[in-house]
Tab-separated table of N, CA, C and O in Angstrom:
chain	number	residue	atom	x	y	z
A	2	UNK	N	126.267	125.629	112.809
A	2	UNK	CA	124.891	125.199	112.825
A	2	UNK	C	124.625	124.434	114.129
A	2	UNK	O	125.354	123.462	114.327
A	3	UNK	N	123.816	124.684	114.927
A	3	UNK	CA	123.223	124.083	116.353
A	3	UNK	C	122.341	122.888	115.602
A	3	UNK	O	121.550	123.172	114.702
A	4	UNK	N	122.524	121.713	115.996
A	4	UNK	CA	121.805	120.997	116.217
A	4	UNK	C	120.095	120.548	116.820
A	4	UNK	O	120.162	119.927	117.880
A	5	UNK	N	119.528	120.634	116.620
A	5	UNK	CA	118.264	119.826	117.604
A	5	UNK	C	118.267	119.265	118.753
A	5	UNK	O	119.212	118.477	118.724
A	6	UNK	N	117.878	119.224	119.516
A	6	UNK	CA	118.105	118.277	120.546
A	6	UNK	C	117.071	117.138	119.929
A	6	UNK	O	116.094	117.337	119.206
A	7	UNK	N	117.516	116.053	120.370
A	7	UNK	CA	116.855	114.368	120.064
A	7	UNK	C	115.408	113.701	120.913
A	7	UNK	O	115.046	113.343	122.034
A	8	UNK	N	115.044	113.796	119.876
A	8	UNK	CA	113.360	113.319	120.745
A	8	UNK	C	113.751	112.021	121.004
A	8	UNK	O	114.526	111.305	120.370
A	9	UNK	N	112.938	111.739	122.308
A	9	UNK	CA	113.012	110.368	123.439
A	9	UNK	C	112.996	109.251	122.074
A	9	UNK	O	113.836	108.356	121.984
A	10	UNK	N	111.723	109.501	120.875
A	10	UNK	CA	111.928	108.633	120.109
A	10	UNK	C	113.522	108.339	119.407
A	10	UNK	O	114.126	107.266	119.374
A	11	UNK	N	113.883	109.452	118.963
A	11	UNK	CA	115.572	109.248	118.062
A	11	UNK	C	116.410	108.261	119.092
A	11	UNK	O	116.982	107.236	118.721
A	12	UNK	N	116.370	108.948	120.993
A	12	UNK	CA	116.968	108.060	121.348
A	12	UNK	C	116.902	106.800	121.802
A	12	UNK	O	117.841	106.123	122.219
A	13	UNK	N	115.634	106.463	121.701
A	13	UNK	CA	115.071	105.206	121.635
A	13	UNK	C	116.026	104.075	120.365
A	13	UNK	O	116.765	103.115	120.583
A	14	UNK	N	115.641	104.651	119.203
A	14	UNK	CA	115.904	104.284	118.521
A	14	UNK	C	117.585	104.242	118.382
A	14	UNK	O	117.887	103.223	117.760
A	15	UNK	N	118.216	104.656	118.584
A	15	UNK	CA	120.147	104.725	119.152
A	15	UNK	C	120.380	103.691	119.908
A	15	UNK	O	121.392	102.991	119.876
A	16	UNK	N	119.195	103.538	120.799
A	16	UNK	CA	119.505	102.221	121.700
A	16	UNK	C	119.529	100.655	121.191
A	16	UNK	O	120.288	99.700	121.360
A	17	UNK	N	118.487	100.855	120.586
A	17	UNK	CA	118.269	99.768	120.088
A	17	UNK	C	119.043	98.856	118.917
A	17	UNK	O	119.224	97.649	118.752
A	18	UNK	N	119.423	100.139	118.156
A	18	UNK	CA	120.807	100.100	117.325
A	18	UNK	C	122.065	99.606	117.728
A	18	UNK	O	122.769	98.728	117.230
A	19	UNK	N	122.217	100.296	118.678
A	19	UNK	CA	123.553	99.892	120.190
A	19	UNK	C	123.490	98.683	120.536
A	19	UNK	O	124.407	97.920	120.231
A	20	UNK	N	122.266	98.202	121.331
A	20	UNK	CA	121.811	96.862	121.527
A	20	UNK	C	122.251	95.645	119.998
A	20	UNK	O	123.055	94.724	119.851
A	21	UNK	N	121.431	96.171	119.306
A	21	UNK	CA	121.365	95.163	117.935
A	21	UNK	C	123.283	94.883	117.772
A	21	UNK	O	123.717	93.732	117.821
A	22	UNK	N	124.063	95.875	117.619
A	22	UNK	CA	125.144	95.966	117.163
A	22	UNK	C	125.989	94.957	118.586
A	22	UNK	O	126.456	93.822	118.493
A	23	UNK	N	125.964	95.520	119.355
A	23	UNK	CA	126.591	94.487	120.654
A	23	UNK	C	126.516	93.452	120.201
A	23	UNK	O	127.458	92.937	119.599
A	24	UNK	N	124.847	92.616	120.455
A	24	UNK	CA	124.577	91.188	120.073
A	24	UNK	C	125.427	90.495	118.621
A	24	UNK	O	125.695	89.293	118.606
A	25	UNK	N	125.763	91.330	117.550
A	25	UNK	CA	125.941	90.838	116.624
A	25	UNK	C	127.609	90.282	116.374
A	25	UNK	O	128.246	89.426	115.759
A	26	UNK	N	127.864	91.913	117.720
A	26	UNK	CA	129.328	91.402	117.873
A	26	UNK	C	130.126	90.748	118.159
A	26	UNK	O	131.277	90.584	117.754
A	27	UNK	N	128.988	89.916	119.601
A	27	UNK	CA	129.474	88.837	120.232
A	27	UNK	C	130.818	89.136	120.986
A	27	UNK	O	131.071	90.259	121.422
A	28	UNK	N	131.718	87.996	121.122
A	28	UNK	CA	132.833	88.278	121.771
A	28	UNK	C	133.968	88.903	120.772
A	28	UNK	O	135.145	88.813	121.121
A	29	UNK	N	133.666	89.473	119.655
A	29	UNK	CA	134.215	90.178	118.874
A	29	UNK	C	135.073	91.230	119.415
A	29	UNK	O	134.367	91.824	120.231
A	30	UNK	N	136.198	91.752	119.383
A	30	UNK	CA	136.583	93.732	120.160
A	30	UNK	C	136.319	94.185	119.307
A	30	UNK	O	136.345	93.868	118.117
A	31	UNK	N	135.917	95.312	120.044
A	31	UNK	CA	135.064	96.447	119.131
A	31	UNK	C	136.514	97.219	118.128
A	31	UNK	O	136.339	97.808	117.061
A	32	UNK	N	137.539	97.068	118.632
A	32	UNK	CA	138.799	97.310	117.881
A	32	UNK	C	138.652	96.498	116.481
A	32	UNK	O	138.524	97.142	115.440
A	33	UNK	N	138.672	95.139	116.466
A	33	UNK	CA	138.267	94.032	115.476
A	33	UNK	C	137.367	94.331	114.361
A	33	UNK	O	137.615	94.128	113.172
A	34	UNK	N	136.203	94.877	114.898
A	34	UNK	CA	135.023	95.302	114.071
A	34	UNK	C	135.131	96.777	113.628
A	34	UNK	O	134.872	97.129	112.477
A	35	UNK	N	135.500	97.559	114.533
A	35	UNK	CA	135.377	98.769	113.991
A	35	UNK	C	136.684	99.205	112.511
A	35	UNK	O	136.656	100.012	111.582
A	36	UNK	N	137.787	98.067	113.035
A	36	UNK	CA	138.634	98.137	111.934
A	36	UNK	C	138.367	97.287	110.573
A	36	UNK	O	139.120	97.286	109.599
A	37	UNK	N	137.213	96.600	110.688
A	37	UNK	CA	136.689	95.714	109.243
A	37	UNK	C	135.691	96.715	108.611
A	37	UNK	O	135.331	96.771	107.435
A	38	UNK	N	135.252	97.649	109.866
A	38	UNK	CA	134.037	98.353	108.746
A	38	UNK	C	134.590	100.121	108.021
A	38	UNK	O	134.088	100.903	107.214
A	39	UNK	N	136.023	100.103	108.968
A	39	UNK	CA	136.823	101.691	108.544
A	39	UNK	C	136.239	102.440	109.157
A	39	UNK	O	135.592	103.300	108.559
A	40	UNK	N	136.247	102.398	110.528
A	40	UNK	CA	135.968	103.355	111.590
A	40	UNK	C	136.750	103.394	112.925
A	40	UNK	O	137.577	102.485	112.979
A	41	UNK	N	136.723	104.122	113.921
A	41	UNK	CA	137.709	104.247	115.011
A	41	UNK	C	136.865	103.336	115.728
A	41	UNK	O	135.842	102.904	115.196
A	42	UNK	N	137.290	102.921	117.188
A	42	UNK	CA	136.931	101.951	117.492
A	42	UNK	C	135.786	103.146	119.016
A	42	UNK	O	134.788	102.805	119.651
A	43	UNK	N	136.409	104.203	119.044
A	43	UNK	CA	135.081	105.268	119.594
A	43	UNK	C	134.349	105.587	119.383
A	43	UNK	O	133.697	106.263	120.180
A	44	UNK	N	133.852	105.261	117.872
A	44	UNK	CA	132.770	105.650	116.920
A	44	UNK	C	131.922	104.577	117.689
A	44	UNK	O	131.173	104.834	118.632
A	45	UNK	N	132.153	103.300	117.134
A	45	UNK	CA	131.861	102.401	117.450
A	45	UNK	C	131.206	102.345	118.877
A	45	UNK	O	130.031	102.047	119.090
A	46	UNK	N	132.333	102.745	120.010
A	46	UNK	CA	131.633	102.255	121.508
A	46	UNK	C	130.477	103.807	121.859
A	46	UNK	O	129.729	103.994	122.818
A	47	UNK	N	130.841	104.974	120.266
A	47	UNK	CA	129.723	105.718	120.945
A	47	UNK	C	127.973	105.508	120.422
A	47	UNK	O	126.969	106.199	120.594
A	48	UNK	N	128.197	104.377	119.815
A	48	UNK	CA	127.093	104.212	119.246
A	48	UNK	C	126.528	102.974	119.773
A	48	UNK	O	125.309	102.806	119.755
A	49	UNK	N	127.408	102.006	120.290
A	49	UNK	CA	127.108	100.979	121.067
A	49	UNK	C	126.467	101.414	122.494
A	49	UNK	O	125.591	100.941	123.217
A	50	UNK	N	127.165	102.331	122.540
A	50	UNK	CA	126.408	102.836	124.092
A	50	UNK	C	125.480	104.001	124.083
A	50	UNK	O	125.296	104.479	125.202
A	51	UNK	N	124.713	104.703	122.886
A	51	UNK	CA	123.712	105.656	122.985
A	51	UNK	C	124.480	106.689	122.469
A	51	UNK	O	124.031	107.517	121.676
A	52	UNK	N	125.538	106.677	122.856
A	52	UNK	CA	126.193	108.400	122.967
A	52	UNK	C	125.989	108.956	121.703
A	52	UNK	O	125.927	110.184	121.651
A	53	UNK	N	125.849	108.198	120.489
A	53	UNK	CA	125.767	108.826	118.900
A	53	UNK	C	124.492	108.227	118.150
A	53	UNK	O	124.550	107.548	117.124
A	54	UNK	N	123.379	108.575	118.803
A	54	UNK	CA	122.156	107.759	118.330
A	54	UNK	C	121.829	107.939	117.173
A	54	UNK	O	120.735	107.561	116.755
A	55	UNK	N	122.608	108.480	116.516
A	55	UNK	CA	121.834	109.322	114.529
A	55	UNK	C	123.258	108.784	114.144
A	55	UNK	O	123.824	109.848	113.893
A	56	UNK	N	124.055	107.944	113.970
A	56	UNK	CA	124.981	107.739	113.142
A	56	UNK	C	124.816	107.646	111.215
A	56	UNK	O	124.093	106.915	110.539
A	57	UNK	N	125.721	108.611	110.832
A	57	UNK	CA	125.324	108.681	109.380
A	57	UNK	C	125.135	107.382	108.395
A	57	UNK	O	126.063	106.579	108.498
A	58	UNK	N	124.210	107.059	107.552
A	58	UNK	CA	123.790	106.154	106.804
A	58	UNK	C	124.993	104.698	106.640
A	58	UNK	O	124.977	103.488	106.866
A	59	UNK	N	125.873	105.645	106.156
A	59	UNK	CA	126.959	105.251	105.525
A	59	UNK	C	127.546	104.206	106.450
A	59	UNK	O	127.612	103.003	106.197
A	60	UNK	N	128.070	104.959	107.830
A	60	UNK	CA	128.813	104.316	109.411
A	60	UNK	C	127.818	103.082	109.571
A	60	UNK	O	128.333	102.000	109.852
A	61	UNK	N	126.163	103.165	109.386
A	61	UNK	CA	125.729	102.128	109.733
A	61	UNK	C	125.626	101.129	108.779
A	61	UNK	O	125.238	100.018	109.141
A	62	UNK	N	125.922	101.349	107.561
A	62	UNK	CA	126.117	99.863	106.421
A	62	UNK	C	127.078	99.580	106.423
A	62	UNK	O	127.257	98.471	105.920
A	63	UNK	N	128.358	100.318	106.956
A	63	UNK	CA	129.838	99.678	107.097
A	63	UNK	C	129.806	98.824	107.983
A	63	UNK	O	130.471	97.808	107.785
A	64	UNK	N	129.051	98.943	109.214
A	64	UNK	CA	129.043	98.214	110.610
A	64	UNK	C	127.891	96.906	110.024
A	64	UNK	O	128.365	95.810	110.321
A	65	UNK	N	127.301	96.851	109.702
A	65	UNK	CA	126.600	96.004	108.777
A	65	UNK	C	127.098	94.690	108.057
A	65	UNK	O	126.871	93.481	108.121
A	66	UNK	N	128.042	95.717	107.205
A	66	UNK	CA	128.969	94.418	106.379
A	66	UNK	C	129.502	94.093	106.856
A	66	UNK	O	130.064	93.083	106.432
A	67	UNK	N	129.941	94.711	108.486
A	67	UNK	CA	131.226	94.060	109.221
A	67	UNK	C	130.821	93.133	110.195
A	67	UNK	O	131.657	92.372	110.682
A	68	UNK	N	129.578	93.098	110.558
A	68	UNK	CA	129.039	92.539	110.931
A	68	UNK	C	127.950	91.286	110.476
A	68	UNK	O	127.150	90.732	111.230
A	69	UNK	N	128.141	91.036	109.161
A	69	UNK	CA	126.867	90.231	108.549
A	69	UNK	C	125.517	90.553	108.859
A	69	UNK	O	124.711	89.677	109.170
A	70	UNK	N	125.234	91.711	108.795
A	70	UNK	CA	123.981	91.805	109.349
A	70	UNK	C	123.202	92.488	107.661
A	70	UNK	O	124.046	92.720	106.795
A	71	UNK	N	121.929	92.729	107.330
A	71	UNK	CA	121.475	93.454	106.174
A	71	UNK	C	120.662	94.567	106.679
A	71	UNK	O	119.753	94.535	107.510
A	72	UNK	N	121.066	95.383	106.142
A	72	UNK	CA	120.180	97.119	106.732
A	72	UNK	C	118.977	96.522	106.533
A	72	UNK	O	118.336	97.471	106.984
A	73	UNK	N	117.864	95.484	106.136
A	73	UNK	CA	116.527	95.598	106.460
A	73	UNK	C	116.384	94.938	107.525
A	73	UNK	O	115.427	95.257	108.231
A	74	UNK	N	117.378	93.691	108.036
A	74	UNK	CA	117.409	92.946	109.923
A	74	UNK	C	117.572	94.800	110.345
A	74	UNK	O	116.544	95.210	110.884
A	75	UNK	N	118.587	95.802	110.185
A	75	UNK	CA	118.779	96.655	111.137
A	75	UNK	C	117.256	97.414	111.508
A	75	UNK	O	116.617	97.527	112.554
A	76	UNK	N	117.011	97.904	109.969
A	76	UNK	CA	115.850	98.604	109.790
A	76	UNK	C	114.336	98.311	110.918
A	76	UNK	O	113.547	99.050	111.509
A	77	UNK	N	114.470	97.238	110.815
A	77	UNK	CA	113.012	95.933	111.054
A	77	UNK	C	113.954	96.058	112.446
A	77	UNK	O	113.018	96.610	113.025
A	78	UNK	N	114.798	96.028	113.280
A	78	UNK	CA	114.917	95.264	114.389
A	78	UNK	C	115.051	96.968	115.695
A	78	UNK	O	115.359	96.881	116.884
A	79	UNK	N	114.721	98.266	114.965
A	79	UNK	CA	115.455	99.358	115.357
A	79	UNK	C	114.327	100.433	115.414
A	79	UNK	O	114.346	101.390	116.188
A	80	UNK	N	113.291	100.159	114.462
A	80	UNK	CA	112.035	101.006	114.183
A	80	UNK	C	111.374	101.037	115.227
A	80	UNK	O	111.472	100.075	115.989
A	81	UNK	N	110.712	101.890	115.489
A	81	UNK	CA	109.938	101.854	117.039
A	81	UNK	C	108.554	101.968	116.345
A	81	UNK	O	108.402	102.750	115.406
A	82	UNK	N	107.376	101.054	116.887
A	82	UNK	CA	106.411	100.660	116.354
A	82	UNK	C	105.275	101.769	117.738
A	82	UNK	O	105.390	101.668	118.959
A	83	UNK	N	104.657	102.362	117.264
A	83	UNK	CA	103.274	103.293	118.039
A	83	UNK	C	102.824	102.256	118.627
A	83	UNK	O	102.956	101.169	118.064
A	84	UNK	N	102.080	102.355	120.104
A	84	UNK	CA	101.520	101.687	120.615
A	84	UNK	C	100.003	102.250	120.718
A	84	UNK	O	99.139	101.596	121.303
C-alpha cells in the first residue's frame, strides 16, 4: 500500500509534536525516555525531528506517560488553529 504524501498541515503538525516532546524532555537522553515509554530511541529522534510526523496513537501516549505530559496538553499544544 503507497502511502499519501503529507500535507504542509500534517507536517506542521509533526513539528510541533517534535518541539512539544524535546521541551518536555529537557536534559533527559532520548535513550532514557524512549526506554520508559517501550520504544527505540530512533523512533523517538524520528519524531523529535519531523522525520515521523503521524506517529501511531499508541507511540504518542507512551511518550506521554514517559514524559508526564496528558494527551489533551499534547492535543491543545499541536493542533494548528486556521487563520
Amino acid at each position: 500500500m503507497v502511502r499519501s504524501p503529507l500535507t504542509p498541515q500534517e507536517r506542521e503538525r509533526g513539528e510541533r509534536l517534535g518541539r512539544l516532546l524535546r521541551e518536555a524532555r529537557g536534559a533527559r537522553s532520548m535513550v532514557e525516555v524512549a526506554a520508559v515509554a517501550g520504544l527505540s530511541a530512533e523512533t523517538l529522534r524520528k519524531i523529535e525531528t519531523g522525520r515521523a510526523p503521524t506517529p501511531a496513537f499508541f507511540t504518542v501516549a507512551a511518550l506521554a506517560g514517559a514524559l508526564g505530559l496528558s494527551m489533551d496538553e499534547i492535543a491543545a499544544r499541536c493542533v494548528l488553529v486556521p487563520v
